[in-house]
């Protein structure tokens, strides 16, 4: 027999010898319990022997639980009294009930923990009654069950409604209309269609890239320095002419000005309106001339003659891009110079595209004269015992933006107030002649005025503003067929018919002159120019090194 082998027969014989015999008077239940205990001890001994033969120490397996249906033995009858024993009695009972322990590391001999211990007295560990449940666990289960019922009632029966503060369950569940959501496009539908390879893989078709459109350049805004004595020279390619029988080239130039942005898309010129109306006719007399024009990106000038009431009337229409292109020039560029010159010479000295007479300020001392933002004339002397010389006429003030402002006849002012008016309104220069012919598009009748023979037939000249930076100059002169005979009121009426918003009368007669390309365009009274002290003129703002937009 090896060190780890046990004699199973000898162990069973010892156990049987120590076990007490059952007397005939004992109850069948105790006999059956004793038989179960012996069987359990035998199985435990077999497992201990098997574990002793293993080379590695392992924990003994727990004894199988007895059937719940097995009847309880008398060994447990006094369990509760045993719990109330004193400490010495508990120790004695523990020593008496403890079974003999078999050492796994001994030979065939077995030792008992306590001599005389009876295996029949060994008490099995008490098994927990599976029917017993902790009260808190039972209460928790009931709460969970109640919560589940509430959740089911709220979510599975949505037709419960409230009335008068109390919930009332509907007897029938109303059908709910479900609107299907729009189908989202599948990823395959969002992907572009695959490009099929060419039929001949060796030949790859060339793909010509689409030309990238060039960005439209921002329009350049040009101005003329305010203190410049000479404007940029006009471009020779900007000049042109057309016969009165075929104004189509002029209409084409106007369209080019509209496309370049000089004219607004809906802005109509006086020339277009008059030639298309059928009521205006070009002058075809002895002094007839072709239609002349000039255009670049900053200015458009058109000159033509019409016959009105048998009179030759010269039209000069001007559209500029900036207010600095409307300018005034004194002889020697100084106020008060006693030198005079012809308007054509003054125009050539300034590079004017077109020029016309102003007020001939040296000839009289009426009105207020401002030049280069400074007030030079403000004569407070009496005129005819009613007015002062400074306010006996209407005065035109021209702003840096090219707009017309007026100080009317009889309006009381001081030198300081007029100078402040010039600063506040950005006034560059003034013209003192008058009167005002048109205001807010309406002709103003005039029965008396200190200058200009207003109630007599006379040659007239005046300048009006059609709209912002858009001007019209009219000149009524003698012709070989007829002498000009318009009063100031008649002149104002014809001016208003051209669509101007405001107009101002300039010095007429032999002084009334319009100069284009170095020579007078209108027929001057008495056939020759007159020496004057000043002119108004329009110039191009396009720098000399610049170009033109075709």
PDB file of C-alpha atoms in Angstrom, residues 85-95:
ATOM      1  CA  UNK A  85     -26.688  27.699  26.460  1.00  0.00           C
ATOM      2  CA  UNK A  86     -23.851  29.278  28.311  1.00  0.00           C
ATOM      3  CA  UNK A  87     -20.388  29.685  26.759  1.00  0.00           C
ATOM      4  CA  UNK A  88     -18.858  26.577  28.500  1.00  0.00           C
ATOM      5  CA  UNK A  89     -21.804  24.455  27.539  1.00  0.00           C
ATOM      6  CA  UNK A  90     -21.547  25.631  23.931  1.00  0.00           C
ATOM      7  CA  UNK A  91     -17.874  24.640  23.853  1.00  0.00           C
ATOM      8  CA  UNK A  92     -18.660  21.178  25.283  1.00  0.00           C
ATOM      9  CA  UNK A  93     -21.452  20.687  22.794  1.00  0.00           C
ATOM     10  CA  UNK A  94     -19.226  21.816  19.935  1.00  0.00           C
ATOM     11  CA  UNK A  95     -16.519  19.345  20.981  1.00  0.00           C
TER      12      UNK A  95
END
